[in-house]
Each structure stands twice: as C-alpha cells, then as structure tokens.
C-alpha cells in the first residue's frame, strides 16, 4: 500500500489527484469506500495503484484515510 496526500479534489466531478513519491495519481470517487463521496485536500491516504482500463495510466484504488 502506498501513502500519499490529496492534492486536489473536485466533488462536483467526482475525482481528484493524490501526490505520492513526487507523482500525481488520478483518483475517481469509485475508488473510495462505500458511503464516502469526497476527500479533503491535504489529508493523507493509503491506496493501491492499478492501470485504468480506459486510459492505460496509473490510478488509485482501494483508497483509505490514514
């Protein structure tokens, strides 16, 4: 599990970015636990990285606050 910090979050659009190891990782609201709709900018999270099926780029999955 990687640890990162929420850089940006757009609640209206349901996505944002997490910074880890100097790189931004895309995070979609579907990667958050059931019932969680957004992340607070600056909060620390743990997450896995998977390759997006549409984009072929890394994105966060199984996101949890730490």
mmCIF file of N, CA, C and O in Angstrom:
data_model
loop_
_atom_site.group_PDB
_atom_site.id
_atom_site.type_symbol
_atom_site.label_atom_id
_atom_site.label_comp_id
_atom_site.label_asym_id
_atom_site.label_seq_id
_atom_site.Cartn_x
_atom_site.Cartn_y
_atom_site.Cartn_z
ATOM 1 N N UNK A 1 0.838 -1.172 0.000
ATOM 2 C CA UNK A 1 0.000 0.000 0.000
ATOM 3 C C UNK A 1 0.887 1.241 0.000
ATOM 4 O O UNK A 1 1.841 1.343 0.734
ATOM 5 N N UNK A 2 0.550 2.167 -0.851
ATOM 6 C CA UNK A 2 1.256 3.446 -0.921
ATOM 7 C C UNK A 2 0.554 4.450 -0.014
ATOM 8 O O UNK A 2 -0.633 4.342 0.245
ATOM 9 N N UNK A 3 1.307 5.434 0.444
ATOM 10 C CA UNK A 3 0.763 6.531 1.238
ATOM 11 C C UNK A 3 0.978 7.816 0.451
ATOM 12 O O UNK A 3 2.036 8.025 -0.138
ATOM 13 N N UNK A 4 -0.048 8.660 0.403
ATOM 14 C CA UNK A 4 0.060 9.918 -0.310
ATOM 15 C C UNK A 4 -0.797 10.987 0.336
ATOM 16 O O UNK A 4 -1.465 10.749 1.338
ATOM 17 N N UNK A 5 -0.781 12.164 -0.272
ATOM 18 C CA UNK A 5 -1.541 13.300 0.228
ATOM 19 C C UNK A 5 -2.458 13.801 -0.885
ATOM 20 O O UNK A 5 -2.034 13.906 -2.042
ATOM 21 N N UNK A 6 -3.697 14.112 -0.535
ATOM 22 C CA UNK A 6 -4.660 14.599 -1.521
ATOM 23 C C UNK A 6 -4.234 15.996 -1.973
ATOM 24 O O UNK A 6 -4.102 16.911 -1.168
ATOM 25 N N UNK A 7 -3.981 16.130 -3.269
ATOM 26 C CA UNK A 7 -3.525 17.399 -3.839
ATOM 27 C C UNK A 7 -4.708 18.260 -4.280
ATOM 28 O O UNK A 7 -4.753 19.453 -4.020
ATOM 29 N N UNK A 8 -5.641 17.644 -4.986
ATOM 30 C CA UNK A 8 -6.829 18.339 -5.493
ATOM 31 C C UNK A 8 -8.008 17.382 -5.410
ATOM 32 O O UNK A 8 -7.845 16.173 -5.557
ATOM 33 N N UNK A 9 -9.205 17.955 -5.185
ATOM 34 C CA UNK A 9 -10.416 17.138 -5.231
ATOM 35 C C UNK A 9 -11.560 17.990 -5.729
ATOM 36 O O UNK A 9 -11.817 19.073 -5.210
ATOM 37 N N UNK A 10 -12.263 17.517 -6.752
ATOM 38 C CA UNK A 10 -13.411 18.209 -7.325
ATOM 39 C C UNK A 10 -14.646 17.367 -7.007
ATOM 40 O O UNK A 10 -14.918 16.374 -7.679
ATOM 41 N N UNK A 11 -15.380 17.767 -5.977
ATOM 42 C CA UNK A 11 -16.544 17.000 -5.529
ATOM 43 C C UNK A 11 -17.648 16.953 -6.585
ATOM 44 O O UNK A 11 -18.348 15.948 -6.709
ATOM 45 N N UNK A 12 -17.811 18.024 -7.333
ATOM 46 C CA UNK A 12 -18.849 18.061 -8.370
ATOM 47 C C UNK A 12 -18.592 17.040 -9.469
ATOM 48 O O UNK A 12 -19.510 16.420 -9.979
ATOM 49 N N UNK A 13 -17.323 16.873 -9.831
ATOM 50 C CA UNK A 13 -16.978 15.957 -10.914
ATOM 51 C C UNK A 13 -16.592 14.573 -10.411
ATOM 52 O O UNK A 13 -16.476 13.627 -11.197
ATOM 53 N N UNK A 14 -16.331 14.442 -9.098
ATOM 54 C CA UNK A 14 -16.075 13.132 -8.510
ATOM 55 C C UNK A 14 -14.687 12.569 -8.751
ATOM 56 O O UNK A 14 -14.528 11.354 -8.853
ATOM 57 N N UNK A 15 -13.691 13.433 -8.812
ATOM 58 C CA UNK A 15 -12.329 12.931 -8.968
ATOM 59 C C UNK A 15 -11.329 13.945 -8.428
ATOM 60 O O UNK A 15 -11.658 15.081 -8.141
ATOM 61 N N UNK A 16 -10.096 13.490 -8.301
ATOM 62 C CA UNK A 16 -9.027 14.360 -7.847
ATOM 63 C C UNK A 16 -7.684 13.689 -8.070
ATOM 64 O O UNK A 16 -7.583 12.705 -8.808
ATOM 65 N N UNK A 17 -6.656 14.224 -7.400
ATOM 66 C CA UNK A 17 -5.308 13.700 -7.552
ATOM 67 C C UNK A 17 -4.647 13.541 -6.191
ATOM 68 O O UNK A 17 -4.841 14.364 -5.300
ATOM 69 N N UNK A 18 -3.862 12.485 -6.061
ATOM 70 C CA UNK A 18 -3.098 12.188 -4.860
ATOM 71 C C UNK A 18 -1.627 12.268 -5.247
ATOM 72 O O UNK A 18 -1.221 11.739 -6.276
ATOM 73 N N UNK A 19 -0.822 12.920 -4.401
ATOM 74 C CA UNK A 19 0.617 13.019 -4.642
ATOM 75 C C UNK A 19 1.323 11.940 -3.828
ATOM 76 O O UNK A 19 1.091 11.806 -2.628
ATOM 77 N N UNK A 20 2.163 11.163 -4.497
ATOM 78 C CA UNK A 20 2.993 10.171 -3.831
ATOM 79 C C UNK A 20 4.300 10.036 -4.589
ATOM 80 O O UNK A 20 4.306 10.027 -5.821
ATOM 81 N N UNK A 21 5.380 9.969 -3.881
ATOM 82 C CA UNK A 21 6.712 9.827 -4.488
ATOM 83 C C UNK A 21 6.963 10.875 -5.574
ATOM 84 O O UNK A 21 7.592 10.600 -6.597
ATOM 85 N N UNK A 22 6.404 12.072 -5.393
ATOM 86 C CA UNK A 22 6.623 13.157 -6.351
ATOM 87 C C UNK A 22 5.775 13.087 -7.607
ATOM 88 O O UNK A 22 5.941 13.897 -8.511
ATOM 89 N N UNK A 23 4.838 12.123 -7.684
ATOM 90 C CA UNK A 23 3.976 11.975 -8.861
ATOM 91 C C UNK A 23 2.512 12.145 -8.471
ATOM 92 O O UNK A 23 2.113 11.779 -7.363
ATOM 93 N N UNK A 24 1.724 12.672 -9.385
ATOM 94 C CA UNK A 24 0.278 12.779 -9.182
ATOM 95 C C UNK A 24 -0.381 11.500 -9.694
ATOM 96 O O UNK A 24 -0.073 11.038 -10.794
ATOM 97 N N UNK A 25 -1.300 10.966 -8.890
ATOM 98 C CA UNK A 25 -2.049 9.769 -9.264
ATOM 99 C C UNK A 25 -3.528 10.142 -9.290
ATOM 100 O O UNK A 25 -4.055 10.690 -8.326
ATOM 101 N N UNK A 26 -4.189 9.843 -10.395
ATOM 102 C CA UNK A 26 -5.615 10.115 -10.551
ATOM 103 C C UNK A 26 -6.411 9.276 -9.559
ATOM 104 O O UNK A 26 -6.094 8.108 -9.319
ATOM 105 N N UNK A 27 -7.465 9.848 -8.985
ATOM 106 C CA UNK A 27 -8.343 9.128 -8.072
ATOM 107 C C UNK A 27 -9.794 9.449 -8.412
ATOM 108 O O UNK A 27 -10.202 10.609 -8.383
ATOM 109 N N UNK A 28 -10.577 8.427 -8.720
ATOM 110 C CA UNK A 28 -12.004 8.579 -9.009
ATOM 111 C C UNK A 28 -12.788 8.257 -7.749
ATOM 112 O O UNK A 28 -12.350 7.461 -6.912
ATOM 113 N N UNK A 29 -13.956 8.855 -7.607
ATOM 114 C CA UNK A 29 -14.795 8.636 -6.433
ATOM 115 C C UNK A 29 -15.118 7.151 -6.231
ATOM 116 O O UNK A 29 -15.314 6.697 -5.102
ATOM 117 N N UNK A 30 -15.126 6.374 -7.280
ATOM 118 C CA UNK A 30 -15.420 4.937 -7.174
ATOM 119 C C UNK A 30 -14.318 4.171 -6.430
ATOM 120 O O UNK A 30 -14.532 3.042 -6.009
ATOM 121 N N UNK A 31 -13.145 4.787 -6.242
ATOM 122 C CA UNK A 31 -12.047 4.149 -5.524
ATOM 123 C C UNK A 31 -12.164 4.356 -4.011
ATOM 124 O O UNK A 31 -11.401 3.760 -3.250
ATOM 125 N N UNK A 32 -13.121 5.191 -3.584
ATOM 126 C CA UNK A 32 -13.306 5.481 -2.168
ATOM 127 C C UNK A 32 -14.208 4.425 -1.523
ATOM 128 O O UNK A 32 -14.982 3.759 -2.216
ATOM 129 N N UNK A 33 -14.138 4.284 -0.192
ATOM 130 C CA UNK A 33 -15.018 3.323 0.495
ATOM 131 C C UNK A 33 -16.492 3.665 0.289
ATOM 132 O O UNK A 33 -16.844 4.828 0.053
ATOM 133 N N UNK A 34 -17.349 2.687 0.420
ATOM 134 C CA UNK A 34 -18.793 2.879 0.274
ATOM 135 C C UNK A 34 -19.262 3.954 1.249
ATOM 136 O O UNK A 34 -18.887 3.942 2.424
ATOM 137 N N UNK A 35 -20.035 4.907 0.749
ATOM 138 C CA UNK A 35 -20.568 5.987 1.570
ATOM 139 C C UNK A 35 -19.700 7.232 1.609
ATOM 140 O O UNK A 35 -20.153 8.285 2.053
ATOM 141 N N UNK A 36 -18.451 7.144 1.165
ATOM 142 C CA UNK A 36 -17.559 8.301 1.134
ATOM 143 C C UNK A 36 -17.646 8.913 -0.258
ATOM 144 O O UNK A 36 -17.456 8.237 -1.259
ATOM 145 N N UNK A 37 -17.929 10.211 -0.306
ATOM 146 C CA UNK A 37 -18.138 10.889 -1.587
ATOM 147 C C UNK A 37 -17.015 11.828 -1.977
ATOM 148 O O UNK A 37 -16.953 12.277 -3.119
ATOM 149 N N UNK A 38 -16.125 12.171 -1.028
ATOM 150 C CA UNK A 38 -15.056 13.101 -1.355
ATOM 151 C C UNK A 38 -13.889 12.941 -0.396
ATOM 152 O O UNK A 38 -13.988 12.259 0.616
ATOM 153 N N UNK A 39 -12.790 13.595 -0.740
ATOM 154 C CA UNK A 39 -11.590 13.624 0.094
ATOM 155 C C UNK A 39 -11.250 15.072 0.396
ATOM 156 O O UNK A 39 -11.501 15.963 -0.423
ATOM 157 N N UNK A 40 -10.680 15.310 1.561
ATOM 158 C CA UNK A 40 -10.256 16.657 1.935
ATOM 159 C C UNK A 40 -8.847 16.909 1.413
ATOM 160 O O UNK A 40 -7.950 16.078 1.619
ATOM 161 N N UNK A 41 -8.659 18.045 0.754
ATOM 162 C CA UNK A 41 -7.337 18.418 0.260
ATOM 163 C C UNK A 41 -6.384 18.504 1.444
ATOM 164 O O UNK A 41 -6.716 19.057 2.486
ATOM 165 N N UNK A 42 -5.209 17.888 1.285
ATOM 166 C CA UNK A 42 -4.202 17.887 2.338
ATOM 167 C C UNK A 42 -4.245 16.670 3.237
ATOM 168 O O UNK A 42 -3.317 16.424 3.989
ATOM 169 N N UNK A 43 -5.335 15.882 3.164
ATOM 170 C CA UNK A 43 -5.419 14.688 4.017
ATOM 171 C C UNK A 43 -4.508 13.591 3.473
ATOM 172 O O UNK A 43 -4.211 13.532 2.275
ATOM 173 N N UNK A 44 -4.064 12.725 4.367
ATOM 174 C CA UNK A 44 -3.191 11.615 3.995
ATOM 175 C C UNK A 44 -4.037 10.367 3.777
ATOM 176 O O UNK A 44 -4.955 10.088 4.553
ATOM 177 N N UNK A 45 -3.729 9.639 2.721
ATOM 178 C CA UNK A 45 -4.487 8.440 2.372
ATOM 179 C C UNK A 45 -3.546 7.294 2.020
ATOM 180 O O UNK A 45 -2.423 7.504 1.578
ATOM 181 N N UNK A 46 -4.029 6.099 2.228
ATOM 182 C CA UNK A 46 -3.351 4.898 1.764
ATOM 183 C C UNK A 46 -4.120 4.372 0.565
ATOM 184 O O UNK A 46 -5.354 4.498 0.515
ATOM 185 N N UNK A 47 -3.435 3.796 -0.391
ATOM 186 C CA UNK A 47 -4.120 3.344 -1.610
ATOM 187 C C UNK A 47 -3.243 2.360 -2.379
ATOM 188 O O UNK A 47 -2.045 2.254 -2.146
ATOM 189 N N UNK A 48 -3.868 1.661 -3.283
ATOM 190 C CA UNK A 48 -3.183 0.789 -4.231
ATOM 191 C C UNK A 48 -3.157 1.517 -5.569
ATOM 192 O O UNK A 48 -3.944 2.431 -5.804
ATOM 193 N N UNK A 49 -2.275 1.102 -6.445
ATOM 194 C CA UNK A 49 -2.229 1.668 -7.792
ATOM 195 C C UNK A 49 -2.569 0.573 -8.793
ATOM 196 O O UNK A 49 -2.047 -0.536 -8.715
ATOM 197 N N UNK A 50 -3.478 0.897 -9.696
ATOM 198 C CA UNK A 50 -3.823 -0.019 -10.788
ATOM 199 C C UNK A 50 -3.800 0.767 -12.089
ATOM 200 O O UNK A 50 -3.806 1.987 -12.089
ATOM 201 N N UNK A 51 -3.783 0.053 -13.179
ATOM 202 C CA UNK A 51 -3.801 0.680 -14.507
ATOM 203 C C UNK A 51 -5.256 0.826 -14.941
ATOM 204 O O UNK A 51 -6.009 -0.137 -14.938
ATOM 205 N N UNK A 52 -5.637 2.060 -15.294
ATOM 206 C CA UNK A 52 -7.011 2.335 -15.716
ATOM 207 C C UNK A 52 -7.362 1.603 -16.999
ATOM 208 O O UNK A 52 -6.572 1.581 -17.946
ATOM 209 N N UNK A 53 -8.548 1.023 -17.046
ATOM 210 C CA UNK A 53 -8.961 0.265 -18.226
ATOM 211 C C UNK A 53 -9.186 1.163 -19.445
ATOM 212 O O UNK A 53 -8.950 0.738 -20.572
ATOM 213 N N UNK A 54 -9.617 2.389 -19.237
ATOM 214 C CA UNK A 54 -9.853 3.308 -20.358
ATOM 215 C C UNK A 54 -8.590 4.030 -20.789
ATOM 216 O O UNK A 54 -8.344 4.217 -21.967
ATOM 217 N N UNK A 55 -7.816 4.484 -19.804
ATOM 218 C CA UNK A 55 -6.678 5.352 -20.114
ATOM 219 C C UNK A 55 -5.359 4.618 -20.249
ATOM 220 O O UNK A 55 -4.444 5.106 -20.894
ATOM 221 N N UNK A 56 -5.238 3.477 -19.589
ATOM 222 C CA UNK A 56 -3.967 2.769 -19.589
ATOM 223 C C UNK A 56 -2.929 3.429 -18.701
ATOM 224 O O UNK A 56 -1.757 3.096 -18.747
ATOM 225 N N UNK A 57 -3.373 4.379 -17.871
ATOM 226 C CA UNK A 57 -2.474 5.111 -16.981
ATOM 227 C C UNK A 57 -2.740 4.695 -15.531
ATOM 228 O O UNK A 57 -3.832 4.236 -15.198
ATOM 229 N N UNK A 58 -1.749 4.899 -14.649
ATOM 230 C CA UNK A 58 -1.933 4.551 -13.242
ATOM 231 C C UNK A 58 -3.041 5.378 -12.595
ATOM 232 O O UNK A 58 -3.201 6.563 -12.897
ATOM 233 N N UNK A 59 -3.814 4.720 -11.717
ATOM 234 C CA UNK A 59 -4.828 5.418 -10.945
ATOM 235 C C UNK A 59 -4.973 4.745 -9.584
ATOM 236 O O UNK A 59 -4.597 3.589 -9.423
ATOM 237 N N UNK A 60 -5.508 5.480 -8.625
ATOM 238 C CA UNK A 60 -5.646 4.971 -7.269
ATOM 239 C C UNK A 60 -6.836 4.026 -7.173
ATOM 240 O O UNK A 60 -7.842 4.198 -7.854
ATOM 241 N N UNK A 61 -6.720 3.030 -6.307
ATOM 242 C CA UNK A 61 -7.826 2.128 -5.978
ATOM 243 C C UNK A 61 -7.735 1.795 -4.496
ATOM 244 O O UNK A 61 -6.685 1.971 -3.872
ATOM 245 N N UNK A 62 -8.827 1.311 -3.924
ATOM 246 C CA UNK A 62 -8.889 0.930 -2.503
ATOM 247 C C UNK A 62 -8.347 2.043 -1.603
ATOM 248 O O UNK A 62 -7.515 1.800 -0.734
ATOM 249 N N UNK A 63 -8.820 3.252 -1.805
ATOM 250 C CA UNK A 63 -8.344 4.412 -1.050
ATOM 251 C C UNK A 63 -8.910 4.408 0.357
ATOM 252 O O UNK A 63 -10.114 4.181 0.555
ATOM 253 N N UNK A 64 -8.054 4.644 1.351
ATOM 254 C CA UNK A 64 -8.433 4.712 2.756
ATOM 255 C C UNK A 64 -7.711 5.893 3.400
ATOM 256 O O UNK A 64 -6.551 6.153 3.096
ATOM 257 N N UNK A 65 -8.383 6.594 4.306
ATOM 258 C CA UNK A 65 -7.708 7.667 5.034
ATOM 259 C C UNK A 65 -6.801 7.053 6.102
ATOM 260 O O UNK A 65 -7.102 6.000 6.652
ATOM 261 N N UNK A 66 -5.679 7.688 6.349
ATOM 262 C CA UNK A 66 -4.732 7.207 7.369
ATOM 263 C C UNK A 66 -4.443 8.304 8.372
ATOM 264 O O UNK A 66 -4.685 9.448 8.145
#
